[in-house]
Amino acid sequence: MWNVPTTNSGWTMSSQSSTADFSTELDRFEAKYIIPRRLVEPIKGFIQPYCTMDKHCAAAGGTYFINTLQLDTPSLSLHYAKEREAAHRFKLRVRTYGKPPGQAPVFLEIKRKYFERVIKSRACIAFDQWKPGILEKHRDELNLKSVTEREAFREFVRLNHEINAKPLVYIRYCREAFTSIFDHYARITFDSQLSYQPVSDMYNWGGNGRFISMDSGLVRNRRESSLVLEVKCTEQVPTWMVELVQEFDLVRCGNCKYSTAIWMENCLTGNGEAPFADEFMYD
């Protein structure tokens, strides 16, 4: 039974609880907002009574980098599924943290979306295991820690082969993250320094190329560089999250980092199509 409170932000959430292992599987709802930088400190002040800095963020000194390899079909079917707002769609990606090469593990992820619901599964491997031949290995060779991870790896490999997935772009950005001290799972994240690099090599993490900025005011049709605010939880949306959206008059918008990179590359190369400004900003 869906419980769908709505605000003028377009926010919709579920009351269904989750017992997922958040390190390898996550069933959640999320909303994204593009905000001016001047709102960052006021928003952090607003959430201070309810949140604490994410432990990984604190260990990294306040922010950390996320590096994501996006895979897609040669015809960009995963990108166009997002463009056409397919009710059931997924992303196939490989992610690590910090500035590679490093010690952080590598996560092979499938991020599915069913209407408003986001389900993410992933398998975690050591950084030095991400090399040619990894997807041909049997899951038992990788020392995966649980049945959930072994199934996530199997499904990642299946989808990769089924759609003939190829590496398209690396996405890199800086994240500042906060977690609720009261709720089962609730997170607030600020993403900045968004950049991408077209790639054909799955294993070098963009080390041989130049990253192109995606968070300038020009890209977002705004006068200033802005940030991506994400609000995430797995249960009924906490009251303080609703009040946050209302207090700062936030307007929910679509912001797929992968599709933004594809749009930008199309603009720079003159290939494919890019959205009009209103299509870029809002779902």
Short mmCIF file of C-alpha atoms in Angstrom, two decimals:
data_model
loop_
_atom_site.label_atom_id
_atom_site.label_comp_id
_atom_site.label_asym_id
_atom_site.label_seq_id
_atom_site.Cartn_x
_atom_site.Cartn_y
_atom_site.Cartn_z
CA MET A 1 0.00 0.00 0.00
CA TRP A 2 1.58 3.26 -1.12
CA ASN A 3 1.41 6.24 1.18
CA VAL A 4 2.15 9.28 -0.98
CA PRO A 5 2.43 12.63 0.79
CA THR A 6 2.97 15.48 -1.65
CA THR A 7 4.40 18.98 -1.25
CA ASN A 8 4.79 21.77 -3.78
CA SER A 9 8.21 20.28 -4.47
CA GLY A 10 6.69 17.27 -6.20
CA TRP A 11 8.06 14.99 -3.48
CA THR A 12 6.53 11.50 -3.25
CA MET A 13 7.59 8.78 -0.85
CA SER A 14 6.58 5.33 0.41
CA SER A 15 5.79 4.06 3.87
CA GLN A 16 7.21 0.61 3.11
CA SER A 17 10.03 -0.33 5.49
CA SER A 18 13.21 -2.05 4.33
CA THR A 19 15.56 -4.52 5.93
CA ALA A 20 18.13 -4.45 3.12
CA ASP A 21 21.84 -4.71 3.76
CA PHE A 22 22.72 -1.12 2.85
CA SER A 23 26.33 -2.00 1.97
CA THR A 24 25.27 -4.26 -0.93
CA GLU A 25 21.54 -3.73 -1.54
CA LEU A 26 19.37 -0.68 -1.06
CA ASP A 27 15.67 -0.09 -1.69
CA ARG A 28 15.01 3.64 -1.42
CA PHE A 29 13.31 6.77 -2.65
CA GLU A 30 15.18 9.89 -3.63
CA ALA A 31 14.62 13.44 -4.83
CA LYS A 32 17.13 15.80 -6.46
CA TYR A 33 17.29 19.59 -6.40
CA ILE A 34 19.62 22.06 -8.14
CA ILE A 35 20.50 24.72 -5.56
CA PRO A 36 22.62 27.89 -5.57
CA ARG A 37 25.78 27.69 -3.50
CA ARG A 38 24.53 30.38 -1.13
CA LEU A 39 21.96 27.88 0.22
CA VAL A 40 24.47 25.22 1.24
CA GLU A 41 25.37 26.63 4.66
CA PRO A 42 21.75 27.57 5.59
CA ILE A 43 20.62 24.05 4.65
CA LYS A 44 23.41 22.48 6.69
CA GLY A 45 22.33 24.66 9.60
CA PHE A 46 18.73 23.52 9.18
CA ILE A 47 19.59 19.79 9.21
CA GLN A 48 22.11 20.02 12.07
CA PRO A 49 19.61 18.94 14.78
CA TYR A 50 18.68 15.86 12.75
CA CYS A 51 21.87 14.74 10.99
CA THR A 52 25.53 14.05 11.49
CA MET A 53 28.27 13.93 8.88
CA ASP A 54 28.54 10.59 7.10
CA LYS A 55 31.35 8.51 8.63
CA HIS A 56 33.15 8.07 5.31
CA CYS A 57 32.90 11.79 4.63
CA ALA A 58 34.27 12.60 8.09
CA ALA A 59 37.15 10.15 7.66
CA ALA A 60 38.06 11.81 4.35
CA GLY A 61 38.21 15.28 5.91
CA GLY A 62 34.72 16.54 5.12
CA THR A 63 34.24 15.56 1.47
CA TYR A 64 35.17 12.69 -0.79
CA PHE A 65 35.32 12.06 -4.52
CA ILE A 66 33.06 9.57 -6.30
CA ASN A 67 34.30 8.04 -9.55
CA THR A 68 31.80 6.21 -11.74
CA LEU A 69 32.28 4.34 -14.99
CA GLN A 70 28.98 4.33 -16.90
CA LEU A 71 28.27 1.40 -19.21
CA ASP A 72 25.67 1.43 -21.97
CA THR A 73 24.74 -0.22 -25.23
CA PRO A 74 26.30 1.05 -28.48
CA SER A 75 22.93 2.75 -29.22
CA LEU A 76 22.78 4.35 -25.73
CA SER A 77 19.59 2.51 -24.79
CA LEU A 78 20.07 3.07 -21.05
CA HIS A 79 20.50 6.80 -21.60
CA TYR A 80 17.40 6.98 -23.80
CA ALA A 81 15.38 4.98 -21.28
CA LYS A 82 16.03 7.85 -18.88
CA GLU A 83 15.31 10.46 -21.57
CA ARG A 84 11.96 8.87 -22.31
CA GLU A 85 11.20 8.40 -18.61
CA ALA A 86 10.66 4.65 -18.93
CA ALA A 87 8.79 3.52 -15.82
CA HIS A 88 11.13 0.54 -15.40
CA ARG A 89 14.77 1.22 -16.25
CA PHE A 90 18.28 0.61 -14.95
CA LYS A 91 21.86 1.84 -15.02
CA LEU A 92 24.95 -0.32 -15.18
CA ARG A 93 28.00 1.24 -13.56
CA VAL A 94 31.30 0.64 -11.77
CA ARG A 95 32.21 2.92 -8.88
CA THR A 96 35.09 3.67 -6.55
CA TYR A 97 35.85 6.43 -4.07
CA GLY A 98 38.69 8.88 -3.52
CA LYS A 99 41.18 9.72 -6.26
CA PRO A 100 42.19 6.49 -8.02
CA PRO A 101 44.33 4.57 -8.08
CA GLY A 102 43.71 4.05 -4.39
CA GLN A 103 42.79 1.65 -1.64
CA ALA A 104 39.02 2.07 -1.83
CA PRO A 105 37.18 -1.01 -3.16
CA VAL A 106 35.39 -1.11 -6.48
CA PHE A 107 31.61 -1.61 -6.62
CA LEU A 108 29.85 -3.22 -9.57
CA GLU A 109 26.39 -1.69 -9.40
CA ILE A 110 22.96 -2.08 -10.94
CA LYS A 111 20.67 0.84 -10.15
CA ARG A 112 17.07 0.12 -11.09
CA LYS A 113 14.16 2.54 -11.03
CA TYR A 114 10.54 1.46 -10.78
CA PHE A 115 8.42 4.59 -10.98
CA GLU A 116 9.54 6.53 -7.84
CA ARG A 117 11.31 3.60 -6.26
CA VAL A 118 15.08 3.10 -6.59
CA ILE A 119 16.66 -0.32 -5.99
CA LYS A 120 20.44 -0.58 -6.00
CA SER A 121 22.42 -3.81 -5.77
CA ARG A 122 26.17 -4.10 -5.89
CA ALA A 123 29.14 -6.41 -5.48
CA CYS A 124 32.32 -5.19 -3.80
CA ILE A 125 35.78 -6.23 -4.97
CA ALA A 126 39.32 -5.10 -4.12
CA PHE A 127 40.63 -2.21 -6.23
CA ASP A 128 43.40 -4.31 -7.79
CA GLN A 129 40.86 -6.94 -8.92
CA TRP A 130 39.24 -4.49 -11.35
CA LYS A 131 41.24 -5.43 -14.44
CA PRO A 132 40.70 -7.19 -17.77
CA GLY A 133 39.06 -10.60 -17.37
CA ILE A 134 37.22 -9.75 -14.16
CA LEU A 135 33.77 -10.28 -15.71
CA GLU A 136 34.77 -13.73 -16.95
CA LYS A 137 35.66 -14.93 -13.47
CA HIS A 138 33.33 -17.16 -11.52
CA ARG A 139 31.78 -15.35 -8.60
CA ASP A 140 33.32 -17.85 -6.16
CA GLU A 141 36.80 -16.69 -7.25
CA LEU A 142 36.23 -13.13 -5.99
CA ASN A 143 35.81 -13.72 -2.25
CA LEU A 144 32.44 -11.98 -2.22
CA LYS A 145 31.14 -11.71 1.32
CA SER A 146 27.51 -12.74 1.04
CA VAL A 147 24.89 -14.46 -1.08
CA THR A 148 23.51 -11.01 -1.90
CA GLU A 149 26.85 -9.87 -3.33
CA ARG A 150 27.34 -13.08 -5.29
CA GLU A 151 23.90 -12.67 -6.84
CA ALA A 152 24.60 -8.99 -7.58
CA PHE A 153 27.83 -9.94 -9.38
CA ARG A 154 26.06 -12.66 -11.37
CA GLU A 155 23.31 -10.25 -12.41
CA PHE A 156 25.81 -7.52 -13.34
CA VAL A 157 27.69 -9.94 -15.60
CA ARG A 158 24.43 -11.22 -17.12
CA LEU A 159 23.16 -7.74 -17.96
CA ASN A 160 26.58 -6.66 -19.24
CA HIS A 161 26.65 -9.53 -21.74
CA GLU A 162 22.94 -9.39 -22.57
CA ILE A 163 22.98 -5.75 -23.70
CA ASN A 164 26.55 -5.85 -25.05
CA ALA A 165 27.49 -3.02 -22.67
CA LYS A 166 30.46 -0.81 -23.46
CA PRO A 167 32.26 1.85 -21.36
CA LEU A 168 31.00 5.30 -22.36
CA VAL A 169 32.05 7.93 -19.81
CA TYR A 170 33.68 8.37 -16.45
CA ILE A 171 31.80 10.67 -14.08
CA ARG A 172 33.68 12.30 -11.20
CA TYR A 173 32.34 14.62 -8.51
CA CYS A 174 32.87 15.73 -4.93
CA ARG A 175 30.31 14.77 -2.27
CA GLU A 176 29.53 16.11 1.19
CA ALA A 177 27.14 13.71 2.91
CA PHE A 178 25.03 13.69 6.08
CA THR A 179 23.01 10.88 7.67
CA SER A 180 20.03 11.07 10.01
CA ILE A 181 20.63 10.36 13.70
CA PHE A 182 16.97 9.40 14.22
CA ASP A 183 15.67 7.61 11.13
CA HIS A 184 16.26 4.07 9.90
CA TYR A 185 17.88 5.42 6.74
CA ALA A 186 17.85 9.05 5.62
CA ARG A 187 20.61 10.96 3.84
CA ILE A 188 21.33 14.45 2.58
CA THR A 189 24.14 14.90 0.05
CA PHE A 190 25.68 17.89 -1.72
CA ASP A 191 27.44 17.09 -5.02
CA SER A 192 29.78 19.59 -6.68
CA GLN A 193 32.75 19.69 -9.09
CA LEU A 194 30.83 17.45 -11.50
CA SER A 195 32.90 16.43 -14.50
CA TYR A 196 33.05 13.69 -17.12
CA GLN A 197 35.45 12.12 -19.59
CA PRO A 198 34.53 10.03 -22.66
CA VAL A 199 36.31 6.68 -22.43
CA SER A 200 36.70 3.36 -24.17
CA ASP A 201 39.02 1.78 -21.56
CA MET A 202 37.18 0.34 -18.55
CA TYR A 203 40.18 0.08 -16.27
CA ASN A 204 42.25 3.29 -16.09
CA TRP A 205 39.71 5.52 -14.29
CA GLY A 206 40.23 8.38 -16.71
CA GLY A 207 43.89 8.74 -15.86
CA ASN A 208 44.96 9.40 -19.44
CA GLY A 209 42.44 12.04 -20.39
CA ARG A 210 40.97 15.43 -19.55
CA PHE A 211 37.80 15.80 -17.50
CA ILE A 212 35.16 18.29 -18.69
CA SER A 213 33.20 20.33 -16.15
CA MET A 214 29.44 19.75 -15.89
CA ASP A 215 28.46 22.09 -13.04
CA SER A 216 29.03 25.52 -14.52
CA GLY A 217 26.20 28.04 -14.72
CA LEU A 218 26.37 27.86 -18.51
CA VAL A 219 25.62 24.14 -18.51
CA ARG A 220 22.56 24.56 -16.29
CA ASN A 221 21.30 27.72 -18.00
CA ARG A 222 21.87 29.68 -14.78
CA ARG A 223 23.88 32.76 -13.85
CA GLU A 224 26.03 30.90 -11.32
CA SER A 225 27.57 27.51 -10.71
CA SER A 226 25.18 25.40 -8.65
CA LEU A 227 25.17 22.15 -6.68
CA VAL A 228 23.08 19.01 -6.73
CA LEU A 229 21.23 18.38 -3.47
CA GLU A 230 19.94 14.83 -3.03
CA VAL A 231 17.49 13.75 -0.35
CA LYS A 232 17.15 9.99 0.19
CA CYS A 233 15.32 7.63 2.54
CA THR A 234 13.79 4.16 2.56
CA GLU A 235 10.68 4.70 4.66
CA GLN A 236 7.99 7.32 5.14
CA VAL A 237 9.67 10.65 4.45
CA PRO A 238 10.73 12.20 7.78
CA THR A 239 8.87 15.35 8.79
CA TRP A 240 12.11 17.32 8.94
CA MET A 241 12.83 16.48 5.28
CA VAL A 242 9.43 17.81 4.22
CA GLU A 243 10.05 20.94 6.28
CA LEU A 244 13.48 21.35 4.67
CA VAL A 245 11.95 21.34 1.18
CA GLN A 246 9.26 23.80 2.24
CA GLU A 247 11.59 26.11 4.20
CA PHE A 248 13.90 26.66 1.22
CA ASP A 249 11.18 26.45 -1.44
CA LEU A 250 13.08 23.69 -3.24
CA VAL A 251 11.79 22.52 -6.61
CA ARG A 252 12.46 18.93 -7.53
CA CYS A 253 14.10 18.34 -10.90
CA GLY A 254 15.64 15.56 -12.90
CA ASN A 255 19.42 15.41 -12.77
CA CYS A 256 20.97 12.25 -14.16
CA LYS A 257 24.73 12.81 -14.17
CA TYR A 258 25.25 10.21 -16.89
CA SER A 259 22.65 11.73 -19.23
CA THR A 260 24.04 15.20 -18.57
CA ALA A 261 27.45 13.95 -19.71
CA ILE A 262 25.91 12.49 -22.87
CA TRP A 263 24.09 15.78 -23.57
CA MET A 264 27.28 17.78 -23.11
CA GLU A 265 29.31 15.50 -25.32
CA ASN A 266 26.62 15.76 -28.01
CA CYS A 267 26.76 19.56 -27.77
CA LEU A 268 30.56 19.58 -28.03
CA THR A 269 30.80 17.09 -30.89
CA GLY A 270 27.61 17.97 -32.77
CA ASN A 271 26.38 14.38 -32.59
CA GLY A 272 23.02 13.15 -31.35
CA GLU A 273 20.53 15.39 -29.58
CA ALA A 274 20.61 17.60 -26.51
CA PRO A 275 17.51 18.72 -24.57
CA PHE A 276 16.00 22.18 -24.55
CA ALA A 277 16.59 24.19 -21.39
CA ASP A 278 13.22 23.34 -19.82
CA GLU A 279 13.72 19.64 -20.54
CA PHE A 280 17.17 19.78 -18.98
CA MET A 281 15.98 21.33 -15.75
CA TYR A 282 12.78 19.48 -15.00
CA ASP A 283 11.25 16.01 -15.25
#
